[in-house]
CSV table of C-alpha atoms in Angstrom, one decimal:
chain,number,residue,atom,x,y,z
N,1,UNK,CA,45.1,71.7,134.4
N,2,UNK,CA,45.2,73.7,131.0
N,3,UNK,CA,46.9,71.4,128.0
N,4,UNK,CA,49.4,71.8,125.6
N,5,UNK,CA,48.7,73.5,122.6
N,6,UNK,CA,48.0,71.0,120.1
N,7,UNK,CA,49.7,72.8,116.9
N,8,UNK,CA,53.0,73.5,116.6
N,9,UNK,CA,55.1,75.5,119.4
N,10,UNK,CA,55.9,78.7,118.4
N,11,UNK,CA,59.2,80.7,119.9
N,12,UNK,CA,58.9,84.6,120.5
N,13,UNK,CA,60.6,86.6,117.6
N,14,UNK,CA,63.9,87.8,118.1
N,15,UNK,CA,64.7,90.6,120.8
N,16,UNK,CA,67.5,92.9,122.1
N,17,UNK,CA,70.6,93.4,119.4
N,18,UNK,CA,69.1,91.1,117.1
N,19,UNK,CA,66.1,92.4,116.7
N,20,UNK,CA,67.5,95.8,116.2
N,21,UNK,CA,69.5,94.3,113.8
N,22,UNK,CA,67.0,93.2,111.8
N,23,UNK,CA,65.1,95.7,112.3
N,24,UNK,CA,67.5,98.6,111.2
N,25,UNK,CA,66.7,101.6,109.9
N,26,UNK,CA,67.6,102.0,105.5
N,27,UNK,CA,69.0,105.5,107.0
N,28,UNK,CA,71.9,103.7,109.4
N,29,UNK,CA,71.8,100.5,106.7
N,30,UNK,CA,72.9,103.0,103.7
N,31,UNK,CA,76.1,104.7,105.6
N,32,UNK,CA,79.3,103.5,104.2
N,33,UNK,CA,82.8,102.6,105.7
N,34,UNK,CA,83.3,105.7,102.7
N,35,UNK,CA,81.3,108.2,104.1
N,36,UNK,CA,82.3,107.6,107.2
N,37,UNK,CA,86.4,107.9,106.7
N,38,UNK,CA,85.2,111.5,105.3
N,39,UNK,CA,83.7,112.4,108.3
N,40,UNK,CA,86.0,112.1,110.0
N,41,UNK,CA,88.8,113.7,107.7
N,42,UNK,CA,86.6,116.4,107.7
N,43,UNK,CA,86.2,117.0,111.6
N,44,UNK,CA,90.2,117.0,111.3
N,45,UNK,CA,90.5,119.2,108.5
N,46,UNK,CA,87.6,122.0,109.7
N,47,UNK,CA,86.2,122.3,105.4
N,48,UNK,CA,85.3,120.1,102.7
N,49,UNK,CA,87.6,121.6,100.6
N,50,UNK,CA,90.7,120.6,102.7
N,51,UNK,CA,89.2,117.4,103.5
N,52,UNK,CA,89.0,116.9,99.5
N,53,UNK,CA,92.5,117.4,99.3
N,54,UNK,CA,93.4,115.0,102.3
N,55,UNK,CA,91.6,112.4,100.1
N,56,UNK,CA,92.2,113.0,96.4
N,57,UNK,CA,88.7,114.0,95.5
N,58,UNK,CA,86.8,117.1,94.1
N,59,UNK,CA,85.2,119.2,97.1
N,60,UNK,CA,81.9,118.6,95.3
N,61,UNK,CA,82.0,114.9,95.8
N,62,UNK,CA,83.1,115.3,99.8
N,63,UNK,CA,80.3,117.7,99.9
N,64,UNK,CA,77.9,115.5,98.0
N,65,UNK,CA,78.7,112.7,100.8
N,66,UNK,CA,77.9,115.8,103.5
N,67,UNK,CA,74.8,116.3,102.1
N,68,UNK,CA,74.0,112.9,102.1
N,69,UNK,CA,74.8,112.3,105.9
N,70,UNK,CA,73.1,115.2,106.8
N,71,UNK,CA,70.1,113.9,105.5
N,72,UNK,CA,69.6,110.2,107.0
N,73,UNK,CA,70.7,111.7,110.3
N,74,UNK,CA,68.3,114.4,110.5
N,75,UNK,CA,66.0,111.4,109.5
N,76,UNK,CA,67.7,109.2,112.3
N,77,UNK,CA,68.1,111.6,115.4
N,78,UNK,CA,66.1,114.6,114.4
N,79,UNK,CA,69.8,116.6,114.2
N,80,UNK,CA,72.3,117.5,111.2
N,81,UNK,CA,75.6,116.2,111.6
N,82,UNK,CA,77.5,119.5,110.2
N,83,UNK,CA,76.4,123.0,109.3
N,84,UNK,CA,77.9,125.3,107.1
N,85,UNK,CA,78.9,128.7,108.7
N,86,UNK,CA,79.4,130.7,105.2
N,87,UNK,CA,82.1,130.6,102.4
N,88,UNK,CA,85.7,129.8,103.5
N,89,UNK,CA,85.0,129.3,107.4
N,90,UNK,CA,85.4,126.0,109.3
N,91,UNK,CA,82.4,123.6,109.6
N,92,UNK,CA,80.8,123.7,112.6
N,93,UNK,CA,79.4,119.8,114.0
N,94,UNK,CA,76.8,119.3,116.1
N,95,UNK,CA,76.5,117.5,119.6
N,96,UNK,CA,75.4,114.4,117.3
N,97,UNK,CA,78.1,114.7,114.7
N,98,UNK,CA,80.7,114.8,117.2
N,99,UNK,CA,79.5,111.7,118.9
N,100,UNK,CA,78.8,110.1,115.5
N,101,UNK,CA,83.0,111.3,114.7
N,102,UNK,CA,83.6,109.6,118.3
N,103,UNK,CA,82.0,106.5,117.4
N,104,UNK,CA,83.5,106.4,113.6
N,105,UNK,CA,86.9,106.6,114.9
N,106,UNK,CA,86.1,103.8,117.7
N,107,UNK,CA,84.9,101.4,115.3
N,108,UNK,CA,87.5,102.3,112.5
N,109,UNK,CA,90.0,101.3,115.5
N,110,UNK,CA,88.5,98.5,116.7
N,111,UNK,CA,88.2,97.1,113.0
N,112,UNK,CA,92.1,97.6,112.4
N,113,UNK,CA,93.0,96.3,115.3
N,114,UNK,CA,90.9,92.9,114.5
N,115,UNK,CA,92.3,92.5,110.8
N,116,UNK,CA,95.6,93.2,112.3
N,117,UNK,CA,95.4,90.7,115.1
N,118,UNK,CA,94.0,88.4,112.4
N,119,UNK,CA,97.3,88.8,110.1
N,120,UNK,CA,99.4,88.7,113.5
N,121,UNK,CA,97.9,85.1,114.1
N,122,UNK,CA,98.5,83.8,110.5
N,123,UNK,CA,101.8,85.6,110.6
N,124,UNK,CA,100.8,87.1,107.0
N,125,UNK,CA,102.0,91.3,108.6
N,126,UNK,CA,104.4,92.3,111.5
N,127,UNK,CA,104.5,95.4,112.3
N,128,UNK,CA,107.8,97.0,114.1
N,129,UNK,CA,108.0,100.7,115.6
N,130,UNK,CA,111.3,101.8,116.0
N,131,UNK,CA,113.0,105.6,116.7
N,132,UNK,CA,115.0,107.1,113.9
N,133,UNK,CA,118.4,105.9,115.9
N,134,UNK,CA,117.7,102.0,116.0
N,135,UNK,CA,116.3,102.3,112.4
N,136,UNK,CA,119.4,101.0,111.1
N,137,UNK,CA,119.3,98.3,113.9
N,138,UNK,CA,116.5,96.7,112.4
N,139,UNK,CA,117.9,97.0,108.9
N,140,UNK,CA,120.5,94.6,109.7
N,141,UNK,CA,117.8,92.4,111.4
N,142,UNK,CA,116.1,92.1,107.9
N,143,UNK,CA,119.2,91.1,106.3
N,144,UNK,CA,118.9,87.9,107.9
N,145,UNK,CA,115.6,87.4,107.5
N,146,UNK,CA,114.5,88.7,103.9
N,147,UNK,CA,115.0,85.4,102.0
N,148,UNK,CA,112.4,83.3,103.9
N,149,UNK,CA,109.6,86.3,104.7
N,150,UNK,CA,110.0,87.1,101.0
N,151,UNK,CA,109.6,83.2,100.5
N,152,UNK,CA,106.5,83.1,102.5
N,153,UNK,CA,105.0,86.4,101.5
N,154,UNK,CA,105.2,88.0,105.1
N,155,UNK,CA,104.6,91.7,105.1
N,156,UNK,CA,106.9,93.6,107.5
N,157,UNK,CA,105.9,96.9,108.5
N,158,UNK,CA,107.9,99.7,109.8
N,159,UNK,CA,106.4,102.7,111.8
N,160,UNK,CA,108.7,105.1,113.6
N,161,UNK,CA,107.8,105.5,117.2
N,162,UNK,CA,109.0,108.1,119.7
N,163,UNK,CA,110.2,106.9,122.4
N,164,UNK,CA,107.8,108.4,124.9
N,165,UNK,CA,105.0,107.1,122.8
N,166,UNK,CA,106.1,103.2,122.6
N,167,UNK,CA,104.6,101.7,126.1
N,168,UNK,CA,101.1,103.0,124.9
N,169,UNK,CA,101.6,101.8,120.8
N,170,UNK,CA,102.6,98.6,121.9
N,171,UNK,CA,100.1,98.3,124.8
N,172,UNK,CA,97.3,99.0,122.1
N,173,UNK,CA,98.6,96.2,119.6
N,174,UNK,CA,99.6,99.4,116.8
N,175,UNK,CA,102.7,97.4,116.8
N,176,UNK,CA,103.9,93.4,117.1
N,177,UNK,CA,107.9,94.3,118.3
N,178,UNK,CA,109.3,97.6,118.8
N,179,UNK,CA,112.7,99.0,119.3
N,180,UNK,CA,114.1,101.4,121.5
N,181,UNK,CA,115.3,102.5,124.8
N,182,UNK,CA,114.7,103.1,128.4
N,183,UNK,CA,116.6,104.7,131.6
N,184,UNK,CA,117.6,101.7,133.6
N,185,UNK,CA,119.9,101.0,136.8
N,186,UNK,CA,123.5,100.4,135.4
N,187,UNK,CA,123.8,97.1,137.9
N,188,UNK,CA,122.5,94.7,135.6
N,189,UNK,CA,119.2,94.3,136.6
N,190,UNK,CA,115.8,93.3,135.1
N,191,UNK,CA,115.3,95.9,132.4
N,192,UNK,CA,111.3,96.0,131.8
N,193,UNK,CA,109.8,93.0,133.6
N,194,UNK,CA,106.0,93.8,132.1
N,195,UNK,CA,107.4,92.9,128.7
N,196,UNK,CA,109.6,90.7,126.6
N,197,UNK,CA,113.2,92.2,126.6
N,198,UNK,CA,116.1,91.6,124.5
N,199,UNK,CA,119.1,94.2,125.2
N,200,UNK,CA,121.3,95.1,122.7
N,201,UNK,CA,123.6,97.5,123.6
N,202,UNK,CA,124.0,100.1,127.0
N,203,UNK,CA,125.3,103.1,127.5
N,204,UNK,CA,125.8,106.4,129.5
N,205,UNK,CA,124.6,110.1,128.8
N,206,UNK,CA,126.5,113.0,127.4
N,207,UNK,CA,126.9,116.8,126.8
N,208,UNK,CA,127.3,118.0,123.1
N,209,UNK,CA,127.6,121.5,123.7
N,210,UNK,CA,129.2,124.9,121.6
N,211,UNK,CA,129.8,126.4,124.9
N,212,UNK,CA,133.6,128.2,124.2
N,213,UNK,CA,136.3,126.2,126.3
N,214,UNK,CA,136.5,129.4,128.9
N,215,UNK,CA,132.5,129.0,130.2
N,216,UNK,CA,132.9,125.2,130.3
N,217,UNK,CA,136.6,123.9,130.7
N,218,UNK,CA,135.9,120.8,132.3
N,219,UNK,CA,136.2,117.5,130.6
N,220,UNK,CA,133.1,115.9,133.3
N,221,UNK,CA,130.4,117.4,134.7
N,222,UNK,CA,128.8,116.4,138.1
N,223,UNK,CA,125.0,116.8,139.3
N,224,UNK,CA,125.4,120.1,141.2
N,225,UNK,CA,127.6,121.7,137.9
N,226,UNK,CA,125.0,120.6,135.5
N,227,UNK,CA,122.4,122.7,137.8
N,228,UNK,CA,124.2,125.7,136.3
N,229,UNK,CA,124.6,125.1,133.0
N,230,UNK,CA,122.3,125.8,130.1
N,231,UNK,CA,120.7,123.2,129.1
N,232,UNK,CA,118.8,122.0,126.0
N,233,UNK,CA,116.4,118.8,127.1
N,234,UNK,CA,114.2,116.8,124.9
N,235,UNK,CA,110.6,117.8,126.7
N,236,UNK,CA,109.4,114.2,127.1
N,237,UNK,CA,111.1,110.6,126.4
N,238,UNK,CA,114.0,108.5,128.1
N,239,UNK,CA,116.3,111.4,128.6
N,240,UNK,CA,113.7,113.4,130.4
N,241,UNK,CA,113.4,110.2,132.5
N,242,UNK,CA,116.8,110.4,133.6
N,243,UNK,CA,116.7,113.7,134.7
N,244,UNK,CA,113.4,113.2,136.6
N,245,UNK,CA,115.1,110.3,138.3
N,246,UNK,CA,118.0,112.9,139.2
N,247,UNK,CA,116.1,115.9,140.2
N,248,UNK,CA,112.6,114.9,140.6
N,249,UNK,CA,109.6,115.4,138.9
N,250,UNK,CA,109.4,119.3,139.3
N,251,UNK,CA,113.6,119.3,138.2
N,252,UNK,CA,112.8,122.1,135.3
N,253,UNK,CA,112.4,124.5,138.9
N,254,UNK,CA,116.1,123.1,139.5
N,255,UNK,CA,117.9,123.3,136.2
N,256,UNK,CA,118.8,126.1,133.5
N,257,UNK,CA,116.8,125.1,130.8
N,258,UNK,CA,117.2,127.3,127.3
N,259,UNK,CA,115.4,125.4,125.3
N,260,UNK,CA,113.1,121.9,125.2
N,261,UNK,CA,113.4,120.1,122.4
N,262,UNK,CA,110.7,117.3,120.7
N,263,UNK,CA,113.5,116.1,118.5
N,264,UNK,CA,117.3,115.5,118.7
N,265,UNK,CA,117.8,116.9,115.1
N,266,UNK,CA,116.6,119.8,116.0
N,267,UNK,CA,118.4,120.9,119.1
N,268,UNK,CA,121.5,119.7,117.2
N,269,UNK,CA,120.3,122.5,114.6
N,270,UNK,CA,119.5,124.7,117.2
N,271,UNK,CA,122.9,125.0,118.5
N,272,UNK,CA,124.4,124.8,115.2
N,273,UNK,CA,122.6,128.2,114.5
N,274,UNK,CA,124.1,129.8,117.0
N,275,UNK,CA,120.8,131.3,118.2
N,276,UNK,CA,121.4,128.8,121.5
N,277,UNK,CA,124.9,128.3,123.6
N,278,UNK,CA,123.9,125.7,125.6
N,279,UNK,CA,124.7,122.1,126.5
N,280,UNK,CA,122.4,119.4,124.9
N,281,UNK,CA,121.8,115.8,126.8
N,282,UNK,CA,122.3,113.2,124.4
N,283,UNK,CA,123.0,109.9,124.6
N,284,UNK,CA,126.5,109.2,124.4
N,285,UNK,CA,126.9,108.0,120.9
N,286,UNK,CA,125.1,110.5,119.5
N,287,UNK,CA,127.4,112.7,121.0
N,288,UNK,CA,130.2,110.8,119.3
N,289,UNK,CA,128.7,110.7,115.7
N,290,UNK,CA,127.3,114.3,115.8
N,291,UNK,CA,131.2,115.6,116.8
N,292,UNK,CA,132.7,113.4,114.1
N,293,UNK,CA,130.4,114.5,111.3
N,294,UNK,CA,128.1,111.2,111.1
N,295,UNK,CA,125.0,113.9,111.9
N,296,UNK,CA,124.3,116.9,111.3
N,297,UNK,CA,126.5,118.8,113.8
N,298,UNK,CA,128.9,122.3,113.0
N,299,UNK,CA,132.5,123.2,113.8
N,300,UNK,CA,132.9,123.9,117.6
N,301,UNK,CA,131.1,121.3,119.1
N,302,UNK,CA,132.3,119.3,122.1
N,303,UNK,CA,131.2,116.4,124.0
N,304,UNK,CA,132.0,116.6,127.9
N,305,UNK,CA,130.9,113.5,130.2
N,306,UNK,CA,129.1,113.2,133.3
N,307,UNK,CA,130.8,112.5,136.4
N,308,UNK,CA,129.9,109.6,138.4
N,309,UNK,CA,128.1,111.2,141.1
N,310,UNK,CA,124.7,111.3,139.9
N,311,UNK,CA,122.3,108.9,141.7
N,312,UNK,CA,120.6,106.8,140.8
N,313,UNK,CA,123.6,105.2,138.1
N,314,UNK,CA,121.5,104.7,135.0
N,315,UNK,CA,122.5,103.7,131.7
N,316,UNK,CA,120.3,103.7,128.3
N,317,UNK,CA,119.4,100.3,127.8
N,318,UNK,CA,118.3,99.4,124.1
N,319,UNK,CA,116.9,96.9,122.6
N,320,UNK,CA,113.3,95.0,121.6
N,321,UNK,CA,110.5,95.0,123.3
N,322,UNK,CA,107.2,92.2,122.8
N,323,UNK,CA,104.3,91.9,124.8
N,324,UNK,CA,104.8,89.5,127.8
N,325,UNK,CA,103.9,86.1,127.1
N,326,UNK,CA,102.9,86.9,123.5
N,327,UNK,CA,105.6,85.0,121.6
N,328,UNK,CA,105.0,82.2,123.5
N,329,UNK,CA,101.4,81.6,121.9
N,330,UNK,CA,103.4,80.6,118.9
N,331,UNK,CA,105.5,77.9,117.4
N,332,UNK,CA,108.9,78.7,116.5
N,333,UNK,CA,108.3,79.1,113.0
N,334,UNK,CA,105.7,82.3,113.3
N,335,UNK,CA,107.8,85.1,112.0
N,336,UNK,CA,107.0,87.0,115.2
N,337,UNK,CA,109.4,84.2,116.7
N,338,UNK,CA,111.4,83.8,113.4
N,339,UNK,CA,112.2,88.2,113.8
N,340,UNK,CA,113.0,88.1,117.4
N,341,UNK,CA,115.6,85.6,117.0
N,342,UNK,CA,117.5,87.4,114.1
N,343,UNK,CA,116.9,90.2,116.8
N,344,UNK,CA,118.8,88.2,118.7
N,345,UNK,CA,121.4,86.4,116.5
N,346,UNK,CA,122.3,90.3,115.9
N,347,UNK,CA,122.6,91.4,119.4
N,348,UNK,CA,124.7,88.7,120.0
N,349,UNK,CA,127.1,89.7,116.8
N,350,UNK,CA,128.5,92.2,118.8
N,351,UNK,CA,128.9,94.9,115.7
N,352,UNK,CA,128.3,98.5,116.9
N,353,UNK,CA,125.2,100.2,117.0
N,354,UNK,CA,124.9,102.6,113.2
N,355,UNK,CA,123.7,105.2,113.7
């Protein structure tokens, strides 16, 4: 039987990530969180000169950073990052620049994400998307609560979300509370069981139209009239919803659609222009303040309902959404808890919805 050594025992050196930690390469160990944000900026932008203006610098000094890249990747992988392709055309990246832009904009992400879920936890920043119509919704939320996060020096940030986009930025943690609205069954029913929900206000859909009284005399329109009609529809969000849950998923084969629309302001300029006739689906009290002159609307518009023949019945449901469970992970006195019962206080208030 062989003995034990009779010095001291000695441990193999480090391996795997560690060792290549410590082991690192001065090429990798000199790039910056600096250089780095340019890179990126610059993939976006196509030339150091735009990129320059994107971040307040001389082109030289974006360049510079280039250059600089360039060189301790060519060191690193054998490959430039970017190449020049002659005076005022776009840069073009290599295979290993754009992975190194893939990577950049991962970590960047996953760092945010971290310092935010950080501040989230020591409720030092909340962040709250919300459309341009329940804007003024949360400005009467931070009425009530101004005095005691301005007391405890809690940072509230406001994003504006579109509605399409707000399952995926508050899925991703870009935002703590968000308000907004979905297409729901008017009987009452649970609203968005995946996620804290506080409703605040419901309501049907509308036609603002400058059709002339002699193409569209009627005061309600059913689901095989509005077939026939020209209509202006947001492309993607909740009121696309509720025409998907009318006329299925292929219903632009069904309809007469003149025009899709990414924003509301704009079909309500579109028809102000007179380039469009047309009737535009809006939510009903949108309908209401763009005919009275509380948005930008023109003489000649009308609102006409929709008759109670469509099926499913839905209704707009707003109100504030959380991540399920979330709140709970608190005490009452986080201001994620402390802003979704002002959210609540004001729901309860029962004052209309500004708009």
């Amino acid at each position: 039987m062989s003995s034990l050594p009779s010095g001291p025992l000695t441990v193999p050196g480090p391996e795997g990530f560690r060792g290549d930690l410590l082991g690192c390469s001065p090429h990798l160990l000199d790039l910056t969180w600096d250089q780095m944000r340019t890179l990126v900026v610059v993939h976006e932008e196509g030339t150091a000169l735009a990129a320059a203006r994107i971040l307040g610098r001389e082109q030289s000094s974006v360049q510079k950073q280039l250059d600089i890249l360039n060189r301790n990747f060519q060191a690193l992988t054998g490959e430039l990052l970017v190449i020049k392709q002659g005076r005022g055309r776009e840069l073009l990246f290599t295979p290993t620049g754009l992975e190194v832009v893939d990577r950049i904009r991962a970590t960047f992400s996953d760092w945010l994400q971290g310092i935010a879920a950080s501040r989230r936890r020591l409720g030092s920043q909340l962040t709250v998307g919300t459309t341009e119509f329940t804007l003024g919704f949360l400005g009467r939320v931070w009425e009530r609560i101004e005095p005691e996060f301005m007391e405890r020096e809690v940072e509230l940030k406001v994003v504006h979300v579109r509605t399409r986009d707000f399952r995926q930025r508050l899925d991703s943690n870009q935002v703590d509370l968000l308000c907004g609205g979905m297409a729901a069954p008017a009987d009452g029913g649970l609203v968005a069981p995946e996620y804290d929900f506080l409703e605040w206000h419901r309501e049907g859909l509308a036609l603002l139209t400058n059709l002339p009284m002699r193409e569209l005399p009627a005061r309600k329109v059913g689901v095989e009239r509005l077939r026939n009609l020209p209509l202006v529809i947001p492309s993607r969000g909740v009121i696309a919803d509720f025409v998907e849950h009318w006329y299925g998923p292929d219903f632009r084969a069904h309809l007469q659609i003149v025009a899709e629309i990414d924003d509301i302001y704009y079909g309500l300029a579109l028809l102000r222009s007179g380039m469009t006739y047309g009737c535009m689906l809006c939510a009903r009290s949108i309908g209401e303040a763009a005919v009275q002159g509380r948005l930008p609307g023109g003489e000649g518009f009308r609102l006409v309902e929709f008759a109670d023949d469509f099926d499913p019945v839905l209704e707009l449901v707003s109100g504030v959404f959380a991540r399920k469970g979330e709140r709970d992970s608190y005490d009452a006195s986080h201001p994620l808890n402390i802003l979704w019962e002002a959210f609540r206080e004001e729901a309860a208030s029962g004052r209309p919805l500004p708009l």
